[in-house]
Each structure stands twice: as C-alpha cells, then as structure tokens.
XYZ file of C-alpha atoms in Angstrom:
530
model
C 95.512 56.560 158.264
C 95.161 59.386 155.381
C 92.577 61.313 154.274
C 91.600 59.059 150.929
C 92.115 55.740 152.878
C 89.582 56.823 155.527
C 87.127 58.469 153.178
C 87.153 54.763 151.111
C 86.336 52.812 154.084
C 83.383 55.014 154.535
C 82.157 54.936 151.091
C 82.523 51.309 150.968
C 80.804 51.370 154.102
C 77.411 53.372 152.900
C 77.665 51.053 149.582
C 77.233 47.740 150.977
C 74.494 49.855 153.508
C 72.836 52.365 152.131
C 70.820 53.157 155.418
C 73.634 52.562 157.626
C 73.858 55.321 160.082
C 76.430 57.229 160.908
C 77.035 55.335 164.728
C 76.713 52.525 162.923
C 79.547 52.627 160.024
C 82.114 54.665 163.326
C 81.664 52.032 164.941
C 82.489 49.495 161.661
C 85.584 51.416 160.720
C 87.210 52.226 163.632
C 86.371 56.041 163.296
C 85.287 58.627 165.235
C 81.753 59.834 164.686
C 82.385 63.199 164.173
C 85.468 61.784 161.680
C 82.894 59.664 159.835
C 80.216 63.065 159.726
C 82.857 65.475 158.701
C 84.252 63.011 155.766
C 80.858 61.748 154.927
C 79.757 65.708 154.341
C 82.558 66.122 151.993
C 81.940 63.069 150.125
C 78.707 64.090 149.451
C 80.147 68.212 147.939
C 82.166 65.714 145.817
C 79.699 63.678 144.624
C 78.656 66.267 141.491
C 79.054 64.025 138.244
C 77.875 60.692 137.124
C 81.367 59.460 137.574
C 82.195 60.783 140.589
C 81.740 57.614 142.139
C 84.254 55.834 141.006
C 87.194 58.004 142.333
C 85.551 56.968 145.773
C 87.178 53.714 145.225
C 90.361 51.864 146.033
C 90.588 50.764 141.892
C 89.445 54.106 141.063
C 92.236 56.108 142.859
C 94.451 53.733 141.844
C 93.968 54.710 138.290
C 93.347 58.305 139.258
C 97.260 58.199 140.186
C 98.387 56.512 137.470
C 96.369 59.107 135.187
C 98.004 62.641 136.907
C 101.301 60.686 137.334
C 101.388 59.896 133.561
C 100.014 63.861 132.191
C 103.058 65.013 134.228
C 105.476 62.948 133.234
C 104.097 62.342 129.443
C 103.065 65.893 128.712
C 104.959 68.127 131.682
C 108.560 66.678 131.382
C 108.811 65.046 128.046
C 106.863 67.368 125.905
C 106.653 70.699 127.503
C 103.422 71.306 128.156
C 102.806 73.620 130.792
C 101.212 73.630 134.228
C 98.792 76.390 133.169
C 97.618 73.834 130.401
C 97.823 70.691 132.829
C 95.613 72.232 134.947
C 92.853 73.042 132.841
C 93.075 69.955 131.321
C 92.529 68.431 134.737
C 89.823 70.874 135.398
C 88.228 69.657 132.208
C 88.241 65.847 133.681
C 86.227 67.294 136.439
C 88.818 66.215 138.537
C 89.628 69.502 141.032
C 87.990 67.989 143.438
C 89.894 65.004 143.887
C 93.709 66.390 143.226
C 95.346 69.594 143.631
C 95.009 70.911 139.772
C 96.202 74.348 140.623
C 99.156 75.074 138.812
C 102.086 75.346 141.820
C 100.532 72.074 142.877
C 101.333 70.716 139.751
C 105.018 71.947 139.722
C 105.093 70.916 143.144
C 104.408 67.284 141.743
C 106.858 67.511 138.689
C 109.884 68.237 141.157
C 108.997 65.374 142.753
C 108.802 63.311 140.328
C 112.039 64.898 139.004
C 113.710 63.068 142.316
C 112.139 60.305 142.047
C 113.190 59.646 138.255
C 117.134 60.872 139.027
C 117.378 58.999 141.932
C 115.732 55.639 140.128
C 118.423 55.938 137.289
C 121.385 57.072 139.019
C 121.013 53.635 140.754
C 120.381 51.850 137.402
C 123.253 52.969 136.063
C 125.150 51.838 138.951
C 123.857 48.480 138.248
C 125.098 48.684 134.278
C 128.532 50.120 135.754
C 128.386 47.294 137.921
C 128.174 44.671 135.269
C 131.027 45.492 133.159
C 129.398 45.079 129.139
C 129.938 48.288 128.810
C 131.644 48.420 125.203
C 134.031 50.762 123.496
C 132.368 53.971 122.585
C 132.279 55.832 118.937
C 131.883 59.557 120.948
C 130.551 62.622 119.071
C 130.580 65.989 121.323
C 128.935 69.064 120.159
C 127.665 72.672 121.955
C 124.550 74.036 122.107
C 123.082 77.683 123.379
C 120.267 77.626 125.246
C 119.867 80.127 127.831
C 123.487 79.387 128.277
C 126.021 77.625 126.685
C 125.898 73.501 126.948
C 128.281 70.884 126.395
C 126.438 67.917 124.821
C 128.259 63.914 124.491
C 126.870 60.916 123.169
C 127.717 57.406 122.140
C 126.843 57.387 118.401
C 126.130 53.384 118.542
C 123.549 53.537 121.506
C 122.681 56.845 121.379
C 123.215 56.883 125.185
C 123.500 60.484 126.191
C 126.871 60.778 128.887
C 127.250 64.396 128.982
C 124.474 67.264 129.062
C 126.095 70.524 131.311
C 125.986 73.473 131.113
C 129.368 75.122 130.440
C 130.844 78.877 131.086
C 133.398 77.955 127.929
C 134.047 75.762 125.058
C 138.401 75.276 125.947
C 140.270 72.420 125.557
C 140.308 72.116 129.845
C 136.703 72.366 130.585
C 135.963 69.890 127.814
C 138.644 67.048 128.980
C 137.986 67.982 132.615
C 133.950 67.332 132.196
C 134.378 64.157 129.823
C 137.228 62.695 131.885
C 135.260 63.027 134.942
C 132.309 61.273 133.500
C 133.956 58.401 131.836
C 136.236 57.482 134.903
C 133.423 55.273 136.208
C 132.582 53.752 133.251
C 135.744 52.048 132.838
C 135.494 52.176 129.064
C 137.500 53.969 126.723
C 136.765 55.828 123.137
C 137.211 53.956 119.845
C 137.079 57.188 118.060
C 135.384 60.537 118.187
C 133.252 62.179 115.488
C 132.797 65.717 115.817
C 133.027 69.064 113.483
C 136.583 70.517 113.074
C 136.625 73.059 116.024
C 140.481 73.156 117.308
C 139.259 71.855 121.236
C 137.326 68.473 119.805
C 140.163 67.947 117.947
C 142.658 67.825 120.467
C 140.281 66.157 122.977
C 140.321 63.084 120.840
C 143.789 63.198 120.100
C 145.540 64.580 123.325
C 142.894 63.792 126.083
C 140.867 60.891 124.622
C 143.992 59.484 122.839
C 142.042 58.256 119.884
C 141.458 59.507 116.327
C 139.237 62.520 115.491
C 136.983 62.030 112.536
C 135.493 64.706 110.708
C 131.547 64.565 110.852
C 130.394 63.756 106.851
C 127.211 65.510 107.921
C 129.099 69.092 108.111
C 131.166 68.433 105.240
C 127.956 68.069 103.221
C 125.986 70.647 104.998
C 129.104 73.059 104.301
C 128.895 71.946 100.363
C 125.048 73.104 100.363
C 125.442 75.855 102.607
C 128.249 77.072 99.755
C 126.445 76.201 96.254
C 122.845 74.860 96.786
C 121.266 78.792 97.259
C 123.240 79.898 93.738
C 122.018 76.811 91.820
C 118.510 77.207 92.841
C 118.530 81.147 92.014
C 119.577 80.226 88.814
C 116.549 77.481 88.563
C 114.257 79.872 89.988
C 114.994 82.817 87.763
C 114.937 80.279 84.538
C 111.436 79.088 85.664
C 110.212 82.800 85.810
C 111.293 83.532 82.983
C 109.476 80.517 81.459
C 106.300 81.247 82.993
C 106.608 84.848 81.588
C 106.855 83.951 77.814
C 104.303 81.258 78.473
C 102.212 84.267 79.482
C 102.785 86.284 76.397
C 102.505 83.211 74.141
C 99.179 82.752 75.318
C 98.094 87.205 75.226
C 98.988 86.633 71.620
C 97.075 83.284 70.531
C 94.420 84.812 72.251
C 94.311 88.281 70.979
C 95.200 87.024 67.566
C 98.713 88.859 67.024
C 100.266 88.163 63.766
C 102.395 84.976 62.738
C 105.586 86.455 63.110
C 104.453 87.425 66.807
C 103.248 83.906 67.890
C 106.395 82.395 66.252
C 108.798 84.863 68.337
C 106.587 83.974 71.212
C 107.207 80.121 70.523
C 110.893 80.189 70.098
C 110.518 82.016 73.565
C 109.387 79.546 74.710
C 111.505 76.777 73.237
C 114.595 78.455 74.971
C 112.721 78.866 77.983
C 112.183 75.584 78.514
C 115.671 74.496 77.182
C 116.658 76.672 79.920
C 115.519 74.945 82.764
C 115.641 72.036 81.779
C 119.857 72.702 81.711
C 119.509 74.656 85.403
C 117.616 71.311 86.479
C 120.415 69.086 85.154
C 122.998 70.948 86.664
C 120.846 70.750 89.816
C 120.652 67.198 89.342
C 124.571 66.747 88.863
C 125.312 68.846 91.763
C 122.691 67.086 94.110
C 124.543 63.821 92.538
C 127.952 64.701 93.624
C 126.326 65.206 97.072
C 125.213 61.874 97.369
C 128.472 60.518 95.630
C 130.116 61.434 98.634
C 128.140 60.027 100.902
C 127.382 56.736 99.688
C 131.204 56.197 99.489
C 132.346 56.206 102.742
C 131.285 52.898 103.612
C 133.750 49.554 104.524
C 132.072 48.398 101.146
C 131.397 49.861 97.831
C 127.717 49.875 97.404
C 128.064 48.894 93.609
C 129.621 45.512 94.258
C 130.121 45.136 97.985
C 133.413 44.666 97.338
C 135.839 45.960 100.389
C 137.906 49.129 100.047
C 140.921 51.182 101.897
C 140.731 54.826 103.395
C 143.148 55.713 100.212
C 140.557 54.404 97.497
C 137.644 55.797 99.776
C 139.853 59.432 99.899
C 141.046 59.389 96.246
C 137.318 59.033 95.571
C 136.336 61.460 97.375
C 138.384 64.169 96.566
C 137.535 62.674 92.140
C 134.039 63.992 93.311
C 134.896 67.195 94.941
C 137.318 68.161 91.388
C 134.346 67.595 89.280
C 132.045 69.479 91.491
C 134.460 72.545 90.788
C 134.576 71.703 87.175
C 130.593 71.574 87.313
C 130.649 75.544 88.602
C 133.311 76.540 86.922
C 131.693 74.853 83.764
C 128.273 76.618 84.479
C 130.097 80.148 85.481
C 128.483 79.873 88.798
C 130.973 81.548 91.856
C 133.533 79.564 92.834
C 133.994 79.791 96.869
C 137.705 78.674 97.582
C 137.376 78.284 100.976
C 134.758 75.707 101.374
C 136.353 73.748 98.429
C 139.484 74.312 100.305
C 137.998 73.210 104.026
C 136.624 70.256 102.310
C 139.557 68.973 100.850
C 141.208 69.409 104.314
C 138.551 67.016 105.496
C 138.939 63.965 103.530
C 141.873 62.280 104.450
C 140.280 62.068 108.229
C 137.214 61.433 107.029
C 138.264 58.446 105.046
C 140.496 57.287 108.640
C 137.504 55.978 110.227
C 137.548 52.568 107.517
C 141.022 51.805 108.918
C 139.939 52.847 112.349
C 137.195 50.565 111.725
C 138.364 47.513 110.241
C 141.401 47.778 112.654
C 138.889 47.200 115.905
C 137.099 44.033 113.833
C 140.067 42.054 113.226
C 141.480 43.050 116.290
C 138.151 41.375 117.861
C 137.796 38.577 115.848
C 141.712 37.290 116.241
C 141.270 38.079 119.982
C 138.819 35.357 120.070
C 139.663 32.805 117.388
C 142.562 31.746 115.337
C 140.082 31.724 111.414
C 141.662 30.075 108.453
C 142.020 31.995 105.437
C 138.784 30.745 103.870
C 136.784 31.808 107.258
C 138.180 34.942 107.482
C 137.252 35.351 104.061
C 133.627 34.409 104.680
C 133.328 37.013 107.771
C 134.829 40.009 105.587
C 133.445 39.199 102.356
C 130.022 37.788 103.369
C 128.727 37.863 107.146
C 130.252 41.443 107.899
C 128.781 43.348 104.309
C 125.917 41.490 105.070
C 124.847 42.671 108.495
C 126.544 46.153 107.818
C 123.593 46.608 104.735
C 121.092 45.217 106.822
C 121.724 47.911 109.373
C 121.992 50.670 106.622
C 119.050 49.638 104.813
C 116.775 49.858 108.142
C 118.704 53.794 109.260
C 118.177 55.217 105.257
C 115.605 57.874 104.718
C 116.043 58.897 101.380
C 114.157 56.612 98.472
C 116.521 56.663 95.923
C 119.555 55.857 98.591
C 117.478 53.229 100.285
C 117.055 51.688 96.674
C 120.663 51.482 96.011
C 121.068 49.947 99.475
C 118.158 47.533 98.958
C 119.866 46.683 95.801
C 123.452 46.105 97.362
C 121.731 44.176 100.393
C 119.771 41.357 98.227
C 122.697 40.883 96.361
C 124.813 39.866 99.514
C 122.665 38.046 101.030
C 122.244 36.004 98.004
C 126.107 35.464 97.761
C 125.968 34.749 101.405
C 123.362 32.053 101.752
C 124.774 30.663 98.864
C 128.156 30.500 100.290
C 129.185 26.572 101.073
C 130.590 27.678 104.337
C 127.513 29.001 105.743
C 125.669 25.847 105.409
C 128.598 24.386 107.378
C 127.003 26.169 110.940
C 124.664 25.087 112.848
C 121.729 28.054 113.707
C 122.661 28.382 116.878
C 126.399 29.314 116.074
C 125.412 31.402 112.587
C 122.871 33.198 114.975
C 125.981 33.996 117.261
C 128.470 35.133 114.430
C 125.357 37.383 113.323
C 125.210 38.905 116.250
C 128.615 39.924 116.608
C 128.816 40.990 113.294
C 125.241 43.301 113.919
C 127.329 44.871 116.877
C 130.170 45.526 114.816
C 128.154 47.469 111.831
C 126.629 49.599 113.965
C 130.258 50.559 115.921
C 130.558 52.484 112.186
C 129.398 55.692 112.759
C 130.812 58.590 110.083
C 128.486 61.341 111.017
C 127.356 63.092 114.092
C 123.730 63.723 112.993
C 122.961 62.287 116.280
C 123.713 64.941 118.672
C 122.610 67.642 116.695
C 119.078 66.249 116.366
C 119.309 66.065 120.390
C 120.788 69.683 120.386
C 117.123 70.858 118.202
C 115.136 68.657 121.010
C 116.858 70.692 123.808
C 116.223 74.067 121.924
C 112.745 73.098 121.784
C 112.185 71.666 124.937
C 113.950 75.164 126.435
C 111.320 77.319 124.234
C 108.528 75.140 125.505
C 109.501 75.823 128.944
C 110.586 79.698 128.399
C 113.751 78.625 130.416
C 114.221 76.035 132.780
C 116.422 75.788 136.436
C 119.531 73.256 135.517
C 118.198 70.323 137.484
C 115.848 69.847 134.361
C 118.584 69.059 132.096
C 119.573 66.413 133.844
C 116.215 64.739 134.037
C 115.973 65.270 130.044
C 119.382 63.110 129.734
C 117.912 60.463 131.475
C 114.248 60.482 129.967
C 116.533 59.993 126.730
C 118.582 57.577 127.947
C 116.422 54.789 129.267
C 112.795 55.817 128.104
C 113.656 56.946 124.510
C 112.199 53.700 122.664
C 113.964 52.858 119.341
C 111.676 50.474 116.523
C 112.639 47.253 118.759
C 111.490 48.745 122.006
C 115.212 49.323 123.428
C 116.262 51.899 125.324
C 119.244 53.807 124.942
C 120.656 52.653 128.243
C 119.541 48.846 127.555
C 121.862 49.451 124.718
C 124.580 50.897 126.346
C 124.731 48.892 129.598
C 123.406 45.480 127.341
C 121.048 44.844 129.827
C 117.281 45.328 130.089
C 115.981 47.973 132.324
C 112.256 48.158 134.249
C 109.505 50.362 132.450
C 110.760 53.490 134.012
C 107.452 55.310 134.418
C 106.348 51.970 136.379
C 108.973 52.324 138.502
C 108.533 55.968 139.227
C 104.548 55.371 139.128
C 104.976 52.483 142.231
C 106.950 55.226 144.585
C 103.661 57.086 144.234
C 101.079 56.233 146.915
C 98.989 59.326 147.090
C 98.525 62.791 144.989
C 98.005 66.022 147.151
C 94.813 66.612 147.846
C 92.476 70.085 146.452
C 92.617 73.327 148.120
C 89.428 73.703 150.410
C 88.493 77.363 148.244
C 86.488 79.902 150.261
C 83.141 79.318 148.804
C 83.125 75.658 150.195
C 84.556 76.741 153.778
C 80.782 79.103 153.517
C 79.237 76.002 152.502
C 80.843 73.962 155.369
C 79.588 76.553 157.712
C-alpha cells in the first residue's frame, strides 16, 4: 500500500470521526498504530492552507496528477518552459508539500513521461502500419542546424513528420540511407518530392526515390525578394525622405513669411516630391504584382476562369512574368542581378512538372476505379475537382487580396457546379463520396515546401528554449507533432496520415500515471519531527 493511499484512508477516517482515536481508526484501516501516528503527524504539517484539504482526497489527487502531468507535458515538452520556472510555479500553487517541485524532480518526471509518450506512439503507429491506408506521399526534405546538423522529412498533405535525425552530413548516401530505412515499413512510396535545388534532394527523388523533384515555389519567390525587394524599397525610402524634407521647408517658409518666389520653389518641391513616390510606390506595386503573378499561376486551374491548363501554358507563363520583371528594373535603372534571374528561369520548367505529375496520379485513380463516359469525366475535371481544389485553397490563403481572388474563383465554380444537370443526377450519399475523393486529391497538390521550414523555425526555437537538448528529445518533438498537433478540424497529423483516429494522447499518457513522487522531507521539518 503507498504512502498517499494510506494517508487517504486515514483522513477519510478522522472525517467521518472527528474524535476517533488513534487505536480506534488502526484498528479501522488495517494499520499499525504507530503507522496511523506517524502519517497522521504529517498530515497535520501539511494541513497549512484553506485548500489543503482537498489534496487529502482520492478526487483531489486525482486531479492533483492530472494538473503536474499536464504543466509538464503542456509547458515542459511542448513549449519549453523550464524546470526552474515549473517549479516555482508549483511552489506558487502551494503545492511543495504534496509533489516533489524541486527542479531534478521535475526532469526526473519529464523523462518519464518522455517513455511513456515514445513508447505509446511507436505502438500506434504500428497499428496505422498495420492497417494499410497509408497513401502515396508528396515528400519535402530540408536541413536544419541546431546544435548540430538535422535532417528534417515530411509528408506535405498530412503534415506527418517521418524523419527528424540528427545527421554528421548532408550526401546523397546518408540522405537515401536514412529515408529508405524509414519508409521500408511503411510500404508506401513517393508521388513526388518538393524540396530547394541542392544537388543531393535532387538526386534522392530522382535516383533513390525514383520520382520527380519539384522545385519549392516558396524559394523561387523568396530568392526574387531576397534579389530586388531591399533595392526597391531604398529607392521608396529615400523618395519619402526626401518628401518629408521639402514638406519641412515648405512649411519654415509659410511660416516665417519668405517671399513668393520662395514658397513657390518650395511647392514645386513638393509637387515632384510627391510625384516621386508615388512612381517608387507603383513600381513597388508592379514588382510585388509580378510576385504574386507567379504564384497564383501554378495551379491545375487558372484562377481567372477555372479553366484547366498544361505545365507548358503554366511555364510559358511563368517565364512572360519573369521577362517583364527584368524589363520593370531595367526600365527603372535599378541593378539587374543575372544570376537569380538566371536560377529562376532554371526553375520553371520543374516547377510547372508537378500539374502533369498531378493530373497524371488523378486520372490514373479515377480509371483505376471506374470506366466514366466522356460527359462524367468532364464533370469530375471541369466541375467536382476545381471545385474541391478552391475550397481547399480558399480555407490555406493568408493574404486578403489572394484570398479575394480565390473567393471569387470558388463562388463561381460552385455555381457552375450545382448548376450542372449531372450533379443533380447523384444521390447525397454518392456526391458526398465523389467529394471526398476529390478533397483528398486537392490536397495531394502541394507546390511549395513552406511546411518544413515552419517546423525547422519551431525546432530552432524549441532548441533556444531549452539551451540544448540530449537527442532523445527530438524524437519526442516528432511525435508531439505528429499525433497531438491539432489542425482547425481537430485532426492530428497521424489521424491524417494513417486515416484513422487516434486516442487523446495526453489521456493516454495521463492513465499510465498512478502516483507523482512525493516532496523531499527538508531539514527544518526532520527538527520539527524530532
């Protein structure tokens, strides 16, 4: 019997007797006297604030648990708080005499609950190996430096982290060897991979993965900024100084009453000024235009019309927009920087692969399943595919102005669509079904590996927090992310993955949990005890 379980049957004891004596409540437990003295004593030292009581019970330790067991695991290993912090925080709860607070006793209890979590997910995953829905994966790989070097992979449609090691090199070999290794198991392959244009990702798609590489839009357009955005906005910034300088002097001479001539100089000033940046803000504007040119064309659709378009429309597009953001700098006699223009250009032939890739793996699907007519297959590529594929971009888009042009594209397909005579022709039941596979389609679209790099600042952060960390605690990140990472619908990365549902996973690790370690009996209360 522990320590807590005997000191409740003793407190519950002198509750429902108050003048129960100590013979009396032995002999009603099953304890020794001296047991029932000794624990009675120390209930009593604990007994120091009005809510004291409560921890005393069976429903108050209960919760007690389920309170430490959640700081840790909220706070210690999701956030990076540390044990220093936990503790006082404890200490503040009044609760240091009732649960080790001091700080190894706290790190004590995070390693355990590191176990506890690893061992509850290894098995889970097991289970979704076991299972076989495991889909085909859209893979984007990526490094990052922490206090060393880690290789990072992820499925881009769940968001299901697979790989998180750390790495002595970036080669070819360790990266096949280490994403071989991990997708063996899963019996899955890799539709395509999106990743930056280092040599090694490259050839792991290609060689090892045997799948198409993709360039990552999102370093294409971050190498377009990084190249022009900083001499556009000097320009902007020194035109605005400029302005607010003759605005200055406008108003010294109005006020000091300088002569006509003077305040007409100062106007025209002024005038130019202003003309000034208001041309530096249109070529900002153009410039921040071609930007988002780019991006809103690589889609299966054009968002104008919807209407469906090849990689060679999508890539003669493309490359229209970068020409006429040279023309703008060359226009504006801004620095031309051939080498990003000309690693660009490289890019945009791959980039505009993944729409065949793409549409390839739909039809494949859908004539894998069902012989359509032409008029169905019509209605899935025209109507139910555009239509699920907006719906999905729509709820992912940040920006205002891009979400308005994909609100705008949206209502107008799903107008066309419910208008469509063929739609009416399904029952719900089967156009709920057809939705669905459509839904799971859109999202197997992924063109940038945003992703992983967003995971890659979380690490950094998380390894800042914890001014370095032993390697076990990489692992238990992975899985925190993978199946207690909650999207807007509640699912987890690994319930998207595995397309099954999961338990609560701090439940799970909160019911292996029967008792927290009890206080450190200081000095001054062994005096006391004496």
């Amino acid at each position: 019997m522990g320590f807590w379980t005997k000191s409740r049957l003793i407190f519950n004891a002198f509750r429902d007797n108050a003048k129960a004596s100590i013979r009396q409540v032995a002999r009603q437990t099953g304890l020794s006297k001296s047991s029932v003295h000794r624990l009675g004593q120390a209930m009593v030292r604990r007994n120091q604030h009005p809510e004291s009581w409560l921890w005393e019970t069976e429903d108050g330790q209960r919760w007690l648990i389920r309170l430490v067991v959640a700081v840790l695991y909220t706070f210690g290993l999701k956030r990076g708080v540390g044990a220093e912090t936990m503790s006082a925080f404890f200490a503040c709860l009044h609760l240091e005499q009732y649960v080790g607070c001091a700080p190894s006793t706290l790190r004590a209890m995070m390693e355990h609950l590191e176990a506890l979590i690893l061992e509850t997910t290894e098995a889970w995953e097991r289970e979704g190996i076991a299972q076989g829905q495991i889909g085909p994966l859209v893979g984007t790989v990526d490094e990052t430096f922490l206090q060393r070097m880690m290789l990072v992979f992820m499925d881009l449609v769940s968001g299901y982290v697979l790989l998180e090691e750390v790495a002595d090199d970036r080669t070819y070999e360790t990266w096949y060897d280490r994403v071989k290794e991990r997708l063996e198991p899963l019996k899955t392959r890799v539709l395509y991979l999106v990743s930056d244009r280092a040599k090694a990702l490259i050839k792991l798609a290609e060689t090892g993965l045997e799948c198409p590489s993709i360039p990552d839009v999102f370093h294409l357009l971050h190498d377009l900024v990084k190249g022009y955005a900083l001499a556009i906005s000097t320009r902007l910034k020194t035109a605005r100084q400029a302005l607010s300088h003759v605005h200055a002097h406008l108003d010294k001479c109005q006020a000091e009453g300088a002569s006509e001539v003077e305040i007409e100089l100062a106007q025209v000033a002024v005038a130019t000024g202003e003309a000034d940046v208001a041309h530096w803000e249109q070529v900002r504007d153009t410039y921040r235009g071609h930007l988002e040119a780019i991006s809103l064309q690589v889609h299966p659709w054009r968002v104008t019309d919807s209407t469906p378009q090849s990689s060679q429309e999508v890539e003669a597009q493309l490359a229209a927009e970068v020409t006429a953001l040279q023309e703008l700098l060359e226009t504006h006699e801004l620095p031309v920087k051939t080498a990003v223009l000309t690693k660009v250009r490289k890019q945009l032939a791959g980039l505009a692969e993944v729409l065949d890739v793409w549409w390839q793996a739909v039809r494949q699907d859908v004539h894998s399943q069902i012989v359509l007519t032409p008029m169905w297959a019509n209605w899935v590529e025209a109507h139910l595919l555009p239509l699920m594929y907006w719906q999905y971009q729509v709820s992912r888009a940040r920006g205002r102005r891009r979400k308005a042009q994909l609100v705008q594209v949206l209502e107008a397909v799903q107008a066309a669509f419910e208008a469509h005579p063929l739609t009416a022709q399904l029952t719900p039941e089967v156009l709920a079904g057809w939705k669905a596979w459509a839904a799971e389609h859109a999202k197997t679209f992924q063109r940038a590996s945003s992703a992983v790099e967003g995971r890659n600042g979380y690490l950094s952060q998380m390894h800042h927090n914890h001014r370095g960390l032993p390697k076990r605690r990489y692992r238990v990140w992975s899985v925190l992310h993978n199946f207690d990472c909650r999207a807007s619908d509640g699912s987890t990365p690994a319930a998207r993955f595995f397309r099954r549902d999961f338990p609560n996973l701090f439940e799970a690790v909160l019911s292996q949990i029967d008792a927290l370690p009890r206080p450190r009996k200081r000095q001054s209360a062994i005096e006391l005890s004496d």
